[in-house]
Coordinates of C-alpha atoms in Angstrom, one line a residue:
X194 CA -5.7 -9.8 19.5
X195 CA -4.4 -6.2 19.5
X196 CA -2.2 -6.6 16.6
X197 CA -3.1 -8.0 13.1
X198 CA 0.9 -8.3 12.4
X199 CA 3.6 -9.5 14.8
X200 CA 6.0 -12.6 14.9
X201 CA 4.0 -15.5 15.4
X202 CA 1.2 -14.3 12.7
X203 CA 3.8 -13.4 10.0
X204 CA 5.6 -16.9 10.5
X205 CA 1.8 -18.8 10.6
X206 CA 1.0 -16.7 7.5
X207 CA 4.6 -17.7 5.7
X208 CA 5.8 -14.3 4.7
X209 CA 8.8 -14.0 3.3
X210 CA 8.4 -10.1 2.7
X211 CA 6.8 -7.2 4.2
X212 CA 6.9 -3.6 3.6
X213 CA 6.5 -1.8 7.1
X214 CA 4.6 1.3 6.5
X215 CA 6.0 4.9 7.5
X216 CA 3.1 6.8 8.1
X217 CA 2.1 10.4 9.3
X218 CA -1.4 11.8 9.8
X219 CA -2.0 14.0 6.4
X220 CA -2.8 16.7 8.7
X221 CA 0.5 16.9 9.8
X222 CA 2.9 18.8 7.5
X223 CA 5.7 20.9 7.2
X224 CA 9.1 20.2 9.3
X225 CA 7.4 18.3 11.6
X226 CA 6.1 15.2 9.1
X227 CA 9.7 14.8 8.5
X228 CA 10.6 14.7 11.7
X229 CA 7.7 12.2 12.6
X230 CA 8.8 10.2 9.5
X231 CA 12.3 9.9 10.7
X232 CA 11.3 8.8 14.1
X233 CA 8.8 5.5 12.4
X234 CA 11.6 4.9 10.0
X235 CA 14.0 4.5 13.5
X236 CA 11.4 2.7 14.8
X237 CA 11.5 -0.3 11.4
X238 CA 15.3 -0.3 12.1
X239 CA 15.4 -0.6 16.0
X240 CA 12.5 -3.7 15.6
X241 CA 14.3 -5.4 12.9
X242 CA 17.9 -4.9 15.2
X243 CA 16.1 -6.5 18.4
X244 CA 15.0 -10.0 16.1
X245 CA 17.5 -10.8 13.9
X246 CA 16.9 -13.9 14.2
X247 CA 13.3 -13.2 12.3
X248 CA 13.9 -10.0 10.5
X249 CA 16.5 -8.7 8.1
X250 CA 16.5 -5.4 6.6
X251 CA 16.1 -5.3 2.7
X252 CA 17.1 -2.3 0.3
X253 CA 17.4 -4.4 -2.9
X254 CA 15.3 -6.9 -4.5
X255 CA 18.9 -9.1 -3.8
X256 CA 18.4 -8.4 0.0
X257 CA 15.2 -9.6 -0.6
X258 CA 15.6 -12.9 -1.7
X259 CA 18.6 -13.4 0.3
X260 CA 16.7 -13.3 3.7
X261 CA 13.6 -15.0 2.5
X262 CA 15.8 -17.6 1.5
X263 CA 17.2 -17.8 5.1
X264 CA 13.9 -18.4 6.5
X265 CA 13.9 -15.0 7.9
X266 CA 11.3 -12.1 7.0
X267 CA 12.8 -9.2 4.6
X268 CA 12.2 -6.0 6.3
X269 CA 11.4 -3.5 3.2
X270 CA 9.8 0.4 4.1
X271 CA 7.5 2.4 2.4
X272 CA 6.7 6.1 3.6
X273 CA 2.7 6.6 3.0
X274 CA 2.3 10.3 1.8
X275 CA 4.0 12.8 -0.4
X276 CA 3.1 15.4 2.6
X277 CA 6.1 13.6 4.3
X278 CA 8.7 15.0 2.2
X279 CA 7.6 18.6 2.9
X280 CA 8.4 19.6 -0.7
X281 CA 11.7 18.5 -1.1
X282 CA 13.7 16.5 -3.4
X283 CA 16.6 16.1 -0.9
X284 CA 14.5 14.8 1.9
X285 CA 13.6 12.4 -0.3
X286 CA 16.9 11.3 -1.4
X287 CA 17.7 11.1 2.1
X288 CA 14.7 8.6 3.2
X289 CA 16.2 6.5 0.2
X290 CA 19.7 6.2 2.0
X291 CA 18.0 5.1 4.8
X292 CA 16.7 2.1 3.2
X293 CA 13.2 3.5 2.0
X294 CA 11.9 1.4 -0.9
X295 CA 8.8 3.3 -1.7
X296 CA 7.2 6.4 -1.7
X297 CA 2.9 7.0 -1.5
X298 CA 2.8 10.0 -3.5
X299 CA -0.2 11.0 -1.7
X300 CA -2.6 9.8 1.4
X301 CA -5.9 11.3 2.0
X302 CA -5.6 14.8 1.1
X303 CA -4.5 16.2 -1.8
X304 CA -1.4 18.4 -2.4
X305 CA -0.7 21.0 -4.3
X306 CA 2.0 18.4 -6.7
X307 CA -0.4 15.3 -6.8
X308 CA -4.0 14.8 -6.1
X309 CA -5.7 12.3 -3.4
X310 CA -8.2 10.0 -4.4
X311 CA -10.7 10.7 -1.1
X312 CA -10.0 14.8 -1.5
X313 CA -10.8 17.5 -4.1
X314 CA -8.1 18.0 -6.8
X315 CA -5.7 20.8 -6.7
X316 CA -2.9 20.0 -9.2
X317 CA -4.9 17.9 -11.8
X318 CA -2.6 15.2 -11.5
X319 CA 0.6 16.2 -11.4
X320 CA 1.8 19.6 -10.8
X321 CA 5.5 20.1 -12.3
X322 CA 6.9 19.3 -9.2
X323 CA 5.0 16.6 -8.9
X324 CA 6.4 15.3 -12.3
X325 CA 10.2 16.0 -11.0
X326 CA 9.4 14.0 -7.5
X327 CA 8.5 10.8 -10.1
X328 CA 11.6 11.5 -11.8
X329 CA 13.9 11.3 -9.3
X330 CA 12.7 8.5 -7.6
X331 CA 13.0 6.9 -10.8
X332 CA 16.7 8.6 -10.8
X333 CA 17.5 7.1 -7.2
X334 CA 15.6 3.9 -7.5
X335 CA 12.6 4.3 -5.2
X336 CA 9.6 2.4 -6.4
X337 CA 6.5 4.9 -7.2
X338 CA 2.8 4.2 -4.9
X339 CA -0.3 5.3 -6.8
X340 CA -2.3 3.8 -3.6
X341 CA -4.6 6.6 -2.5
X342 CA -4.1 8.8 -5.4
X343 CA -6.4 10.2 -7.9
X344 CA -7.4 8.8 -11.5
X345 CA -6.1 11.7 -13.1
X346 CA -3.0 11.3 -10.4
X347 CA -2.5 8.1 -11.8
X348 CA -2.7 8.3 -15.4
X349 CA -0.1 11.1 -14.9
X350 CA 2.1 9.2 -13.0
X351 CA 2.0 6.6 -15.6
X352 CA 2.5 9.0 -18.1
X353 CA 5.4 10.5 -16.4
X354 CA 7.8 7.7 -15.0
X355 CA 10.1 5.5 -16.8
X356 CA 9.7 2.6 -14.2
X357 CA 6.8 0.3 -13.0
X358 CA 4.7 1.5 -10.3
X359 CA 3.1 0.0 -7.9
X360 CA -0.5 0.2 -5.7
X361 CA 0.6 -0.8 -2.8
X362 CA -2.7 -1.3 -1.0
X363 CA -5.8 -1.4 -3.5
X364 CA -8.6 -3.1 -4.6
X365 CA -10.3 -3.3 -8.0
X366 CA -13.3 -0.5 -8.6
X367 CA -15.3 -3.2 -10.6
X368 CA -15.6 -4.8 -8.6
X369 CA -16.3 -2.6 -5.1
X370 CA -17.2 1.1 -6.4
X371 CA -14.6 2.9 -3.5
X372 CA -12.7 5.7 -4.9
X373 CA -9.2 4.0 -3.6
X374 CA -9.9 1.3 -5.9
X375 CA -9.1 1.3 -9.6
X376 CA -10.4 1.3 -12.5
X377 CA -10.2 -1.2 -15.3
X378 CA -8.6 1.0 -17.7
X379 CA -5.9 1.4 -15.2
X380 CA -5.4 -1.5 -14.0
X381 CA -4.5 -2.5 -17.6
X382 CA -2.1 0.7 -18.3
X383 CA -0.6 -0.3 -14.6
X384 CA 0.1 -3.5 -16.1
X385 CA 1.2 -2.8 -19.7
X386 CA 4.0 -1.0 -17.5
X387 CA 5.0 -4.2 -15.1
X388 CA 3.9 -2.6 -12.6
X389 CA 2.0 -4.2 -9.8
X390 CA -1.6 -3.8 -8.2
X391 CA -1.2 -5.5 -4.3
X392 CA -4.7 -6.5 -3.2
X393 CA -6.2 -4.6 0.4
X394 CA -8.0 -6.7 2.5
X395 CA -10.0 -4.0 3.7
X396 CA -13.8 -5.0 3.9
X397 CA -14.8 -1.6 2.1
X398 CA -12.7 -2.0 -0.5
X399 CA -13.9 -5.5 -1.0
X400 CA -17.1 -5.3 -0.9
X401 CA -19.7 -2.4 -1.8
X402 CA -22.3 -4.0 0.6
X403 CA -20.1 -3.6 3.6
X404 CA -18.8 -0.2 2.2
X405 CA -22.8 0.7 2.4
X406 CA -23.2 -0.7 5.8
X407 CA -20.0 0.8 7.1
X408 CA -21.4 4.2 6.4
X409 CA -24.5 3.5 7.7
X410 CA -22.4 2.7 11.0
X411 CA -20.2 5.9 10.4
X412 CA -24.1 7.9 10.6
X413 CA -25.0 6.4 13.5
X414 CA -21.6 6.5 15.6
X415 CA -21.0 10.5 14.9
X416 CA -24.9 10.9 16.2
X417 CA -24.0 9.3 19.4
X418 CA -20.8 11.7 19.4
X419 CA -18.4 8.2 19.4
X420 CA -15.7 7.2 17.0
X421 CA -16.6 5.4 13.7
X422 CA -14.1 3.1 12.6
X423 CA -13.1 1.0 15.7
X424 CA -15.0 -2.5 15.0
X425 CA -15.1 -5.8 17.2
X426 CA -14.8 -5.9 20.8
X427 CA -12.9 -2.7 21.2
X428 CA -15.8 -0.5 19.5
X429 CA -17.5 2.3 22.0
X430 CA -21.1 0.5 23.6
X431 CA -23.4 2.4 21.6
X432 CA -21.3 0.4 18.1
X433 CA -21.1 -2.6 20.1
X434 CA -25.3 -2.6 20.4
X435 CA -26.0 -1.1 17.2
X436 CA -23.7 -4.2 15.7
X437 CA -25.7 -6.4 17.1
X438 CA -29.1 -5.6 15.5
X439 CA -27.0 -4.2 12.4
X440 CA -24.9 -7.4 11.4
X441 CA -22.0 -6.8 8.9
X442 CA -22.2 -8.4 5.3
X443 CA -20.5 -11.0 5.1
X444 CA -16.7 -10.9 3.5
X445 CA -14.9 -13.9 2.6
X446 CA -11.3 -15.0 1.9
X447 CA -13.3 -16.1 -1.9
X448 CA -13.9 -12.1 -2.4
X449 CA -10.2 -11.6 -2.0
X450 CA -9.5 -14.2 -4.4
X451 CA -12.6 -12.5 -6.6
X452 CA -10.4 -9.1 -6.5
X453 CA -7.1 -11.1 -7.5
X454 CA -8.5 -13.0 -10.5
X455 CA -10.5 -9.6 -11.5
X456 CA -6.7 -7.3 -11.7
X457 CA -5.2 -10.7 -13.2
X458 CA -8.0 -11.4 -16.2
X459 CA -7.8 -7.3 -16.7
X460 CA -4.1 -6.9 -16.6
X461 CA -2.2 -10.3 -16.5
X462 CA -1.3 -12.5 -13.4
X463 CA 1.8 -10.5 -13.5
X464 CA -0.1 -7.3 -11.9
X465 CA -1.2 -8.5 -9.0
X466 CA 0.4 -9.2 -5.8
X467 CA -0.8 -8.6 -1.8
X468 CA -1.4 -5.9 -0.1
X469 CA -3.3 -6.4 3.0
X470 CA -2.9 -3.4 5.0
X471 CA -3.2 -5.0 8.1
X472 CA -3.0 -2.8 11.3
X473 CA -4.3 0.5 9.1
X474 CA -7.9 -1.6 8.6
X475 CA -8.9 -0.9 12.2
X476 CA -8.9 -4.2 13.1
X477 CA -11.4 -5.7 10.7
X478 CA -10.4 -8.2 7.8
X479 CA -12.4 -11.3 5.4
X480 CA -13.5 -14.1 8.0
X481 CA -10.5 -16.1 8.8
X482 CA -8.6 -13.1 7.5
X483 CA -7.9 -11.8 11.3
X484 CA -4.1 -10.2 10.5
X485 CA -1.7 -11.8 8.2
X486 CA -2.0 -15.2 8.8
X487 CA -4.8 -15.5 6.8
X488 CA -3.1 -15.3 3.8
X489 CA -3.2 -19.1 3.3
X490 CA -7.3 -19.1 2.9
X491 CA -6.4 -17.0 0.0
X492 CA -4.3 -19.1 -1.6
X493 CA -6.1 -22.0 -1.0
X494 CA -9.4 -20.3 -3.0
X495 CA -6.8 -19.8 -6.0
X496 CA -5.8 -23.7 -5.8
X497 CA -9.3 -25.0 -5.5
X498 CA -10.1 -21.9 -8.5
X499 CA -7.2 -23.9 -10.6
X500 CA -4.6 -21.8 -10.1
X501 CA -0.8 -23.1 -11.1
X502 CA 2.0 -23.0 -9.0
X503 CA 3.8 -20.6 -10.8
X504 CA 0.7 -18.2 -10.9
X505 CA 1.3 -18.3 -7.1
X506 CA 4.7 -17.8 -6.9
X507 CA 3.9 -14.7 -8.9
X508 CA 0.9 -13.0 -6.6
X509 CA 3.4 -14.2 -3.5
X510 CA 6.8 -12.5 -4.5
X511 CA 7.9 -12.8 -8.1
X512 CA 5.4 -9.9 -9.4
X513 CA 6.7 -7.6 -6.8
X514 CA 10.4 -8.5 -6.8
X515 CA 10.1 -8.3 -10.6
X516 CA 9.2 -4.4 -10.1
X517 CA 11.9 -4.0 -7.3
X518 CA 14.8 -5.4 -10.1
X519 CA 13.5 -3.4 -13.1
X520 CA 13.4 -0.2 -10.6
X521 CA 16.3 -0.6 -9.7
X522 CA 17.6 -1.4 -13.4
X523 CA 16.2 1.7 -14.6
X524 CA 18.0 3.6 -11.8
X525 CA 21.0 2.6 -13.0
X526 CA 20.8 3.6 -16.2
X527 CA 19.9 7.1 -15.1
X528 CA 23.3 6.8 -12.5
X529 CA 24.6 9.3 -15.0
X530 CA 21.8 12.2 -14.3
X531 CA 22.2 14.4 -11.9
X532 CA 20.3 14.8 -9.2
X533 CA 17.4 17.0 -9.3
X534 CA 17.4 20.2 -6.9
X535 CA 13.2 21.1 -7.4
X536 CA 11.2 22.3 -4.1
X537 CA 7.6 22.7 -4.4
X538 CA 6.9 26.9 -4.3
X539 CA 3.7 25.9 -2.1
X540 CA 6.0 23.9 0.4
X541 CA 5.8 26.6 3.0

């Protein structure tokens, strides 16, 4: 299947809610990741237009339950990188009024306002600017991603905004040792916030075995001069042999769940949601976990684990719509601030 998310999986899979991801290569910056964004965020609002029958577009946590409610899917965005608002504060208001609900401060490089997690630092966290770009999205209501960013990033960022945050795609580090998972220490800050750590179903991020084996895979792919990190059927003949003598670990629905009950024993059941990042996991996934239909072996693990309905209701949507209404909350209380006017000196 060439997709991990369309129609028919998201229905199978029951989601109420999905963020559609805005993203731009990291090595694309300047006016033209703007441009690029505004084209994908075009793109959320033209597929949501042709199936409104399925989808509904949703800028408030309101929106939100409204359309799940109506059996239909509530369309939310998130734009994956700081590079994408090219250094300025305005840009970002104006991804906001077109119905942007969060903001990656970075992806896999670092900037000169906030550092990446796979890159080597360059502000040490959080540059000033960086500091003002948390602000204002706490000023305009636009939910703060530490996903990809640094530990030092992070503990910034928590020191810095005045509402939750979330990690929209992440894993816990105790548990798989990749440096886009986190950390006990901030899981527990993330949490002592309300914020909200949304579990990747990424096999490396799962699992340090497959991680291990995966860059075994990466060695052997770039010395036959062929791409890495396609996997399955589609992968270049040399992969498709050297899978066969080199099977994968083994990743299971139960290591999700193993992720899940890690971020909820650390940080509360009211830090973790999902957070699949299906369609930017190259087609991998758990075993049954194919796109995001799978979702249900998850849950099942939880119930056989003894897991309560409310505790479900609360990794399925209350966590997250709990972080959407207090963002939102806090942005009204700041309606009175004006809005900041910072660009980033390095922008250009």
């Amino acid at each position: 299947h060439p997709l991990q998310t369309d129609l028919p999986r998201l229905k199978r899979g029951g989601i109420g809610g999905q963020f559609w991801s805005v993203w731009i290569p990291a090595d694309v910056t300047g006016p033209r990741a703007v441009e690029m964004t505004l084209e994908q965020i075009d793109r959320v609002h033209r597929l949501v237009a042709a199936h409104p029958q399925r989808l509904a577009l949703a800028r408030t946590s309101t929106d939100a339950r409204r359309i799940a409610a109506s059996g239909r899917v509530a369309s939310l965005i998130g734009v994956e990188g700081g590079h994408q608002i090219d250094g300025r504060l305005s840009i970002l208001r104006q991804y906001k009024a077109l119905g942007v609900a969060y903001l990656t401060l970075t992806h896999g490089r670092s900037l000169a306002w906030a550092d990446s997690s796979t890159d080597a630092p360059i502000a040490g966290g959080l540059s000033p600017f960086g500091r003002a770009v948390v602000a204002e999205m706490n000023r305009i209501g636009m939910i703060v991603d530490v996903a990809h960013v640094s530990d030092a990033t992070m503990a910034a960022v928590l020191d810095t905004s005045r509402a939750p945050v979330i990690a929209s795609h992440s894993d816990a580090r105790s548990l798989a040792n990749a440096p886009r998972n986190i950390p006990d220490a901030l899981l527990r800050r993330i949490g002592a916030g309300g914020g909200v750590v949304m579990v990747n179903c990424y096999p490396a991020f799962l699992s340090s075995e497959w991680r291990a084996w995966d860059a075994e895979r990466t060695a052997y792919a770039r010395s036959v001069g062929v791409v890495a990190n396609i996997y399955g059927p589609r992968s270049p003949a040399p992969l498709i042999a050297w899978d066969a003598s080199h099977p994968a670990p083994q990743v299971t629905p139960a290591m999700v769940a193993d992720h899940i009950e890690h971020i909820a024993r650390v940080a509360g059941h009211g830090t973790v949601g999902f957070g699949g990042d299906y369609d930017g996991i190259n087609g991998t996934g758990p075993e049954g976990m194919a796109g995001v239909d799978g979702y249900p072996l998850v849950l099942a693990e939880l119930v056989r684990r003894g897991w309560s309905d409310a505790d479900l209701a609360a990794l399925t949507s209350g966590n997250i719509l709990r972080v959407m209404e207090r963002v939102e909350a806090v942005a009204k209380s700041l309606s009175a601030t004006p809005p900041g006017d910072s660009i980033d000196p390095l922008a250009r």
